Amino acid sequence: MKILVLGGTGAMGTHLLNLLGNTDNEIVVTSRIKRQSSKNIKYLVGNAKDDVLLKEILQEHWDVIIDFMLYTTREFTERVKFFLDFASQYIFLSSARVYADSKEPIKETSPRLLDTSMDEEFLSTDEYSLAKARQENILKSTGKRNWTIIRPYITYSSQRLQLGVMEKESWLYRALNHRTIVFSKDINSRLTTMTYGLNVAKGIVSIIGNYDALGEIFHITSDKSLRWSDVLEIYLNGLEEYLGFRPKVMLDNINNLHTSHLAEYQTKYDRLFDRSFDNSKISKYVNIEDFLTAEEGLKKCLEEFLKRPIFKSIDWRAEALRDRKTKDFTNLVEIRGIKQKIKYLLYRLFIK
């Protein structure tokens, strides 16, 4: 098969390409940075949201297009026809964040936020969970069925280790620099589901080219939930083994946390929900009993990251506000650039 992967270099995509690299399929992957092509995988440098590049790629028909790109609803509306016209199967990566709160394990037919929320301010936005749900609706309204919707939920890898709404740059970076981790006591008590990127990739591979999966929706998640306090404990145990001491943690009120980490809707309409999933639908295609548990996977990925820790840019305003709360003070040598040093000092000492 000829398979086109749009933006497949993240927590799920990297594992997916490793799996596809061991097949006889012809794989083409778009990437913003130059990467070495190998075996049956060819990388095309460019932004897959660029119309010129996209039209060039879609001059030929693809057996499967797997789309990891993030679109606004308007952007997706303008492109969806091309995807469906030039692919026998278009696999759209949505998100299990589309689901509303549920007291029962979530199924693919469970209510979505877009359909049930009464929050007019929230509904007036194109926030991630709403955008994904609207884009699902657009696919369904095309009159075609050569699409498959995948809804993963909080996927992790050695390069993506989340704690609540925080990426590793907002909590792990602090721990490795001997500063107190600031987390939400409200989120800490909630149930969540975290899924290893490799497990999601296995689920995607199982439905590639599968006629029965056309016009269907699948969430691919772990079927075991744990509390965020359990996730934090896994991280702390791994860090204690690595550092020789246990990092300090401050559990703060969710409203105070928003001053240093702006993720209001993600918090309110996801992380403060208790999340558990019924995986019976995807289990017809892939053996979910082989999925790595969160306990095993998070420990493994943390250990891999610590062998070669690489962080993206640090938000020094947020770090300053956290330091003010915990009474920590970052050595200015650690902060690159005079403007970032000034920003840190202003928010650490003066601006509330």
Short mmCIF file of C-alpha atoms in Angstrom, two decimals:
data_model
loop_
_atom_site.label_atom_id
_atom_site.label_comp_id
_atom_site.label_asym_id
_atom_site.label_seq_id
_atom_site.Cartn_x
_atom_site.Cartn_y
_atom_site.Cartn_z
CA MET A 1 0.00 0.00 0.00
CA LYS A 2 0.99 3.62 -0.50
CA ILE A 3 0.58 5.45 2.80
CA LEU A 4 0.89 9.20 3.36
CA VAL A 5 1.50 10.36 6.94
CA LEU A 6 0.91 14.05 7.61
CA GLY A 7 2.93 15.35 10.56
CA GLY A 8 3.70 11.95 12.03
CA THR A 9 6.71 12.81 14.20
CA GLY A 10 5.16 13.11 17.68
CA ALA A 11 4.39 10.72 20.56
CA MET A 12 2.15 8.50 18.43
CA GLY A 13 3.57 9.12 14.97
CA THR A 14 7.14 8.14 15.81
CA HIS A 15 6.01 4.72 17.03
CA LEU A 16 3.66 4.35 14.07
CA LEU A 17 6.52 4.92 11.62
CA ASN A 18 8.67 2.38 13.43
CA LEU A 19 5.91 -0.20 12.99
CA LEU A 20 5.24 0.72 9.36
CA GLY A 21 8.96 0.65 8.65
CA ASN A 22 8.88 -3.11 9.16
CA THR A 23 6.23 -3.64 6.47
CA ASP A 24 6.26 -3.79 2.68
CA ASN A 25 4.23 -0.59 2.43
CA GLU A 26 5.53 2.55 0.72
CA ILE A 27 5.46 5.35 3.30
CA VAL A 28 5.78 9.09 2.70
CA VAL A 29 5.93 11.42 5.72
CA THR A 30 5.76 15.22 5.85
CA SER A 31 8.07 16.93 8.33
CA ARG A 32 9.01 20.56 8.96
CA ILE A 33 12.63 19.60 9.53
CA LYS A 34 14.91 17.54 7.32
CA ARG A 35 15.03 13.88 8.33
CA GLN A 36 16.92 10.93 6.94
CA SER A 37 14.79 8.69 4.75
CA SER A 38 15.33 4.96 5.27
CA LYS A 39 14.03 1.59 4.14
CA ASN A 40 10.50 2.15 2.87
CA ILE A 41 10.02 5.56 4.54
CA LYS A 42 10.58 8.78 2.61
CA TYR A 43 10.45 12.20 4.32
CA LEU A 44 9.21 15.31 2.54
CA VAL A 45 10.36 18.59 4.08
CA GLY A 46 7.57 21.12 4.45
CA ASN A 47 4.46 22.14 6.36
CA ALA A 48 1.57 19.85 5.45
CA LYS A 49 -0.81 22.79 6.02
CA ASP A 50 0.82 24.65 3.14
CA ASP A 51 -1.62 24.58 0.21
CA VAL A 52 1.10 24.38 -2.44
CA LEU A 53 2.79 21.40 -0.80
CA LEU A 54 -0.53 19.70 -0.11
CA LYS A 55 -1.74 20.00 -3.71
CA GLU A 56 1.61 18.69 -4.94
CA ILE A 57 1.35 15.65 -2.67
CA LEU A 58 -2.27 15.00 -3.58
CA GLN A 59 -1.68 14.86 -7.31
CA GLU A 60 -1.61 11.10 -6.91
CA HIS A 61 -3.98 8.70 -5.19
CA TRP A 62 -3.05 7.20 -1.81
CA ASP A 63 -4.29 3.96 -0.34
CA VAL A 64 -4.21 5.52 3.12
CA ILE A 65 -3.68 9.05 4.46
CA ILE A 66 -3.00 9.29 8.21
CA ASP A 67 -3.45 12.85 9.45
CA PHE A 68 -1.79 14.00 12.69
CA MET A 69 -2.03 17.72 11.85
CA LEU A 70 -3.84 20.25 14.01
CA TYR A 71 -6.34 22.41 12.11
CA THR A 72 -8.74 25.17 12.89
CA THR A 73 -12.24 24.23 11.83
CA ARG A 74 -11.98 26.65 8.91
CA GLU A 75 -8.69 25.11 7.74
CA PHE A 76 -10.13 21.61 7.91
CA THR A 77 -13.24 22.63 5.97
CA GLU A 78 -11.03 23.89 3.14
CA ARG A 79 -8.99 20.67 2.97
CA VAL A 80 -11.27 17.76 3.76
CA LYS A 81 -12.45 17.28 0.15
CA PHE A 82 -8.84 16.80 -1.03
CA PHE A 83 -8.19 14.19 1.63
CA LEU A 84 -11.27 12.15 0.80
CA ASP A 85 -10.89 12.48 -2.97
CA PHE A 86 -7.28 11.32 -3.02
CA ALA A 87 -7.37 8.48 -0.48
CA SER A 88 -9.07 5.12 -0.26
CA GLN A 89 -8.95 5.55 3.52
CA TYR A 90 -8.43 8.83 5.37
CA ILE A 91 -7.53 8.31 9.05
CA PHE A 92 -8.29 11.45 11.06
CA LEU A 93 -6.66 11.85 14.48
CA SER A 94 -9.30 13.39 16.72
CA SER A 95 -9.17 13.22 20.52
CA ALA A 96 -11.02 11.61 23.41
CA ARG A 97 -11.16 15.10 24.87
CA VAL A 98 -14.30 15.55 22.74
CA TYR A 99 -16.28 13.53 25.29
CA ALA A 100 -18.45 15.13 27.96
CA ASP A 101 -18.20 14.08 31.59
CA SER A 102 -19.40 10.53 32.15
CA LYS A 103 -20.02 8.43 35.24
CA GLU A 104 -19.75 5.27 33.14
CA PRO A 105 -16.78 4.04 31.10
CA ILE A 106 -16.78 6.05 27.87
CA LYS A 107 -17.82 4.40 24.61
CA GLU A 108 -17.50 5.85 21.11
CA THR A 109 -21.21 6.71 21.26
CA SER A 110 -20.92 8.59 24.56
CA PRO A 111 -22.07 12.26 24.55
CA ARG A 112 -19.60 14.90 23.38
CA LEU A 113 -19.00 18.34 24.88
CA LEU A 114 -19.99 20.03 21.63
CA ASP A 115 -23.44 18.44 21.81
CA THR A 116 -24.12 18.81 25.53
CA SER A 117 -22.32 21.87 26.90
CA MET A 118 -24.43 24.85 27.98
CA ASP A 119 -21.39 27.11 28.34
CA GLU A 120 -21.98 29.67 25.58
CA GLU A 121 -18.59 31.34 26.08
CA PHE A 122 -16.86 27.99 25.70
CA LEU A 123 -18.97 27.04 22.66
CA SER A 124 -18.10 30.34 20.96
CA THR A 125 -14.45 29.27 20.80
CA ASP A 126 -12.65 26.81 18.56
CA GLU A 127 -10.95 25.23 21.56
CA TYR A 128 -9.18 21.93 20.85
CA SER A 129 -11.98 19.62 22.04
CA LEU A 130 -14.63 21.59 20.16
CA ALA A 131 -12.54 21.92 17.00
CA LYS A 132 -11.97 18.16 16.87
CA ALA A 133 -15.68 17.46 17.36
CA ARG A 134 -16.65 19.96 14.64
CA GLN A 135 -14.13 18.42 12.27
CA GLU A 136 -15.61 15.00 12.98
CA ASN A 137 -19.00 16.43 12.03
CA ILE A 138 -17.58 17.80 8.79
CA LEU A 139 -16.27 14.36 7.85
CA LYS A 140 -19.64 12.78 8.58
CA SER A 141 -21.48 15.41 6.54
CA THR A 142 -19.48 14.82 3.34
CA GLY A 143 -21.64 11.89 2.30
CA LYS A 144 -18.55 9.74 1.96
CA ARG A 145 -17.44 6.87 4.19
CA ASN A 146 -13.78 6.40 3.25
CA TRP A 147 -12.70 7.87 6.57
CA THR A 148 -11.86 6.48 10.00
CA ILE A 149 -11.79 8.64 13.13
CA ILE A 150 -9.32 7.82 15.93
CA ARG A 151 -9.73 9.32 19.39
CA PRO A 152 -6.59 8.80 21.52
CA TYR A 153 -6.36 10.20 25.04
CA ILE A 154 -3.30 11.60 26.86
CA THR A 155 -0.62 9.72 25.00
CA TYR A 156 2.89 9.73 26.38
CA SER A 157 6.38 8.85 25.19
CA SER A 158 9.96 9.43 26.32
CA GLN A 159 9.64 12.98 24.94
CA ARG A 160 6.14 13.72 26.26
CA LEU A 161 5.43 13.23 29.93
CA GLN A 162 2.37 15.14 31.11
CA LEU A 163 1.20 15.94 34.62
CA GLY A 164 -2.36 17.21 34.54
CA VAL A 165 -2.37 20.03 31.99
CA MET A 166 1.38 20.54 32.29
CA GLU A 167 3.98 19.33 29.83
CA LYS A 168 7.38 18.20 31.13
CA GLU A 169 8.78 21.73 30.68
CA SER A 170 6.45 22.95 33.43
CA TRP A 171 7.11 20.29 36.09
CA LEU A 172 9.95 17.89 35.25
CA TYR A 173 12.32 20.73 34.41
CA ARG A 174 11.76 22.13 37.91
CA ALA A 175 12.35 18.79 39.58
CA LEU A 176 15.63 18.21 37.74
CA ASN A 177 16.78 21.68 38.78
CA HIS A 178 15.98 20.99 42.45
CA ARG A 179 12.91 23.22 42.61
CA THR A 180 9.47 22.34 43.96
CA ILE A 181 6.89 20.89 41.55
CA VAL A 182 3.63 22.87 41.70
CA PHE A 183 0.55 20.79 40.93
CA SER A 184 -3.22 21.11 41.36
CA LYS A 185 -4.74 19.37 44.37
CA ASP A 186 -8.08 19.39 42.51
CA ILE A 187 -6.67 17.47 39.51
CA ASN A 188 -4.51 15.28 41.75
CA SER A 189 -7.54 13.40 43.07
CA ARG A 190 -9.16 12.75 39.68
CA LEU A 191 -9.13 9.54 37.66
CA THR A 192 -7.33 9.61 34.34
CA THR A 193 -6.25 7.29 31.55
CA MET A 194 -2.78 7.54 30.03
CA THR A 195 -1.78 5.55 26.97
CA TYR A 196 1.69 4.75 25.66
CA GLY A 197 2.16 6.15 22.14
CA LEU A 198 3.23 2.72 20.91
CA ASN A 199 -0.09 1.23 22.02
CA VAL A 200 -2.02 3.84 20.03
CA ALA A 201 0.22 3.18 17.03
CA LYS A 202 -0.56 -0.54 17.22
CA GLY A 203 -4.26 0.28 17.20
CA ILE A 204 -3.89 2.51 14.14
CA VAL A 205 -1.90 -0.15 12.27
CA SER A 206 -4.65 -2.68 12.98
CA ILE A 207 -7.26 -0.65 11.06
CA ILE A 208 -5.06 0.55 8.17
CA GLY A 209 -6.58 -0.67 4.92
CA ASN A 210 -9.36 -2.42 6.81
CA TYR A 211 -12.68 -2.05 4.97
CA ASP A 212 -14.70 -2.69 8.14
CA ALA A 213 -13.12 0.39 9.76
CA LEU A 214 -14.41 2.81 7.12
CA GLY A 215 -16.99 5.27 8.41
CA GLU A 216 -16.24 4.20 11.99
CA ILE A 217 -14.93 5.91 15.13
CA PHE A 218 -12.52 4.28 17.60
CA HIS A 219 -10.92 5.53 20.76
CA ILE A 220 -7.58 3.89 21.44
CA THR A 221 -6.74 4.20 25.11
CA SER A 222 -5.66 2.14 28.04
CA ASP A 223 -8.61 0.33 29.61
CA LYS A 224 -7.25 0.90 33.11
CA SER A 225 -7.64 4.20 34.93
CA LEU A 226 -5.53 5.62 37.73
CA ARG A 227 -5.56 8.82 39.73
CA TRP A 228 -3.29 11.71 38.89
CA SER A 229 -1.85 11.22 42.36
CA ASP A 230 -0.76 7.76 41.18
CA VAL A 231 0.83 9.28 38.07
CA LEU A 232 2.67 11.78 40.24
CA GLU A 233 3.87 8.96 42.50
CA ILE A 234 5.27 7.05 39.51
CA TYR A 235 7.19 10.13 38.43
CA LEU A 236 8.47 10.88 41.94
CA ASN A 237 9.66 7.31 42.47
CA GLY A 238 11.59 7.41 39.20
CA LEU A 239 13.08 10.81 39.98
CA GLU A 240 14.09 9.77 43.48
CA GLU A 241 15.98 6.82 42.03
CA TYR A 242 17.68 9.09 39.49
CA LEU A 243 18.42 12.13 41.69
CA GLY A 244 19.09 10.39 44.99
CA PHE A 245 16.38 12.43 46.70
CA ARG A 246 12.63 12.87 46.37
CA PRO A 247 11.53 16.12 44.70
CA LYS A 248 9.25 18.38 46.71
CA VAL A 249 5.66 18.91 45.60
CA MET A 250 3.25 21.75 46.43
CA LEU A 251 -0.43 20.99 45.81
CA ASP A 252 -2.18 24.27 45.11
CA ASN A 253 -5.74 25.41 44.49
CA ILE A 254 -6.73 25.15 40.83
CA ASN A 255 -7.57 28.85 40.63
CA ASN A 256 -4.11 29.81 41.80
CA LEU A 257 -2.54 27.41 39.32
CA HIS A 258 -4.17 29.22 36.42
CA THR A 259 -2.04 32.30 37.08
CA SER A 260 1.07 30.37 36.02
CA HIS A 261 -0.46 27.92 33.56
CA LEU A 262 -3.24 29.07 31.26
CA ALA A 263 -5.34 26.06 30.26
CA GLU A 264 -8.78 26.96 31.57
CA TYR A 265 -10.97 24.87 29.29
CA GLN A 266 -8.66 21.86 29.17
CA THR A 267 -8.74 21.86 32.96
CA LYS A 268 -12.45 22.55 33.42
CA TYR A 269 -13.75 20.28 30.67
CA ASP A 270 -11.30 17.43 30.86
CA ARG A 271 -8.73 17.17 33.65
CA LEU A 272 -11.36 17.77 36.34
CA PHE A 273 -13.45 14.91 34.93
CA ASP A 274 -12.92 11.31 36.03
CA ARG A 275 -11.96 9.55 32.80
CA SER A 276 -12.29 5.82 32.08
CA PHE A 277 -12.89 4.06 28.75
CA ASP A 278 -14.59 0.99 27.32
CA ASN A 279 -12.18 -0.37 24.70
CA SER A 280 -14.32 -3.22 23.41
CA LYS A 281 -14.69 -1.72 19.91
CA ILE A 282 -10.98 -1.38 19.06
CA SER A 283 -10.24 -4.68 20.84
CA LYS A 284 -11.81 -6.45 17.84
CA TYR A 285 -8.80 -5.30 15.80
CA VAL A 286 -5.90 -5.22 18.27
CA ASN A 287 -5.13 -7.13 21.46
CA ILE A 288 -5.34 -4.43 24.13
CA GLU A 289 -4.18 -6.92 26.75
CA ASP A 290 -0.74 -6.48 25.20
CA PHE A 291 -0.83 -2.75 25.91
CA LEU A 292 1.79 -1.56 28.37
CA THR A 293 0.20 -0.38 31.63
CA ALA A 294 0.64 3.24 32.70
CA GLU A 295 2.76 2.10 35.64
CA GLU A 296 5.16 0.23 33.36
CA GLY A 297 5.06 2.69 30.46
CA LEU A 298 5.52 5.92 32.41
CA LYS A 299 8.43 4.45 34.38
CA LYS A 300 10.03 3.22 31.14
CA CYS A 301 9.60 6.53 29.30
CA LEU A 302 10.83 8.61 32.24
CA GLU A 303 13.97 6.47 32.48
CA GLU A 304 14.57 6.86 28.74
CA PHE A 305 14.13 10.62 28.91
CA LEU A 306 16.51 10.98 31.86
CA LYS A 307 19.29 9.31 29.87
CA ARG A 308 19.22 12.29 27.50
CA PRO A 309 17.00 15.06 28.87
CA ILE A 310 16.03 17.60 26.21
CA PHE A 311 13.51 20.34 26.99
CA LYS A 312 11.67 22.71 24.71
CA SER A 313 11.59 26.43 25.57
CA ILE A 314 10.77 27.32 29.17
CA ASP A 315 8.08 29.88 30.05
CA TRP A 316 10.01 32.09 32.45
CA ARG A 317 6.98 34.13 33.44
CA ALA A 318 5.28 30.95 34.65
CA GLU A 319 8.49 29.74 36.29
CA ALA A 320 8.84 33.04 38.15
CA LEU A 321 5.28 32.78 39.49
CA ARG A 322 5.89 29.20 40.61
CA ASP A 323 9.15 30.21 42.27
CA ARG A 324 7.39 33.02 44.11
CA LYS A 325 4.83 30.54 45.42
CA THR A 326 7.39 27.92 46.51
CA LYS A 327 10.03 30.43 47.71
CA ASP A 328 12.48 29.07 45.15
CA PHE A 329 14.81 31.32 43.16
CA THR A 330 16.23 30.32 39.77
CA ASN A 331 19.92 31.02 39.18
CA LEU A 332 20.00 33.59 36.36
CA VAL A 333 22.80 31.63 34.69
CA GLU A 334 20.14 29.06 33.87
CA ILE A 335 18.06 31.61 31.90
CA ARG A 336 19.17 32.37 28.36
CA GLY A 337 18.93 35.92 27.05
CA ILE A 338 18.77 39.23 28.88
CA LYS A 339 15.07 39.74 28.05
CA GLN A 340 14.13 36.40 29.60
CA LYS A 341 16.21 37.18 32.69
CA ILE A 342 14.42 40.52 33.09
CA LYS A 343 11.02 38.87 32.58
CA TYR A 344 11.83 36.31 35.25
CA LEU A 345 12.98 38.95 37.76
CA LEU A 346 9.95 41.17 37.16
CA TYR A 347 7.45 38.36 37.78
CA ARG A 348 9.47 36.77 40.56
CA LEU A 349 9.89 40.01 42.54
CA PHE A 350 7.29 42.53 41.48
CA ILE A 351 4.41 41.61 39.14
CA LYS A 352 1.69 39.41 40.58
#
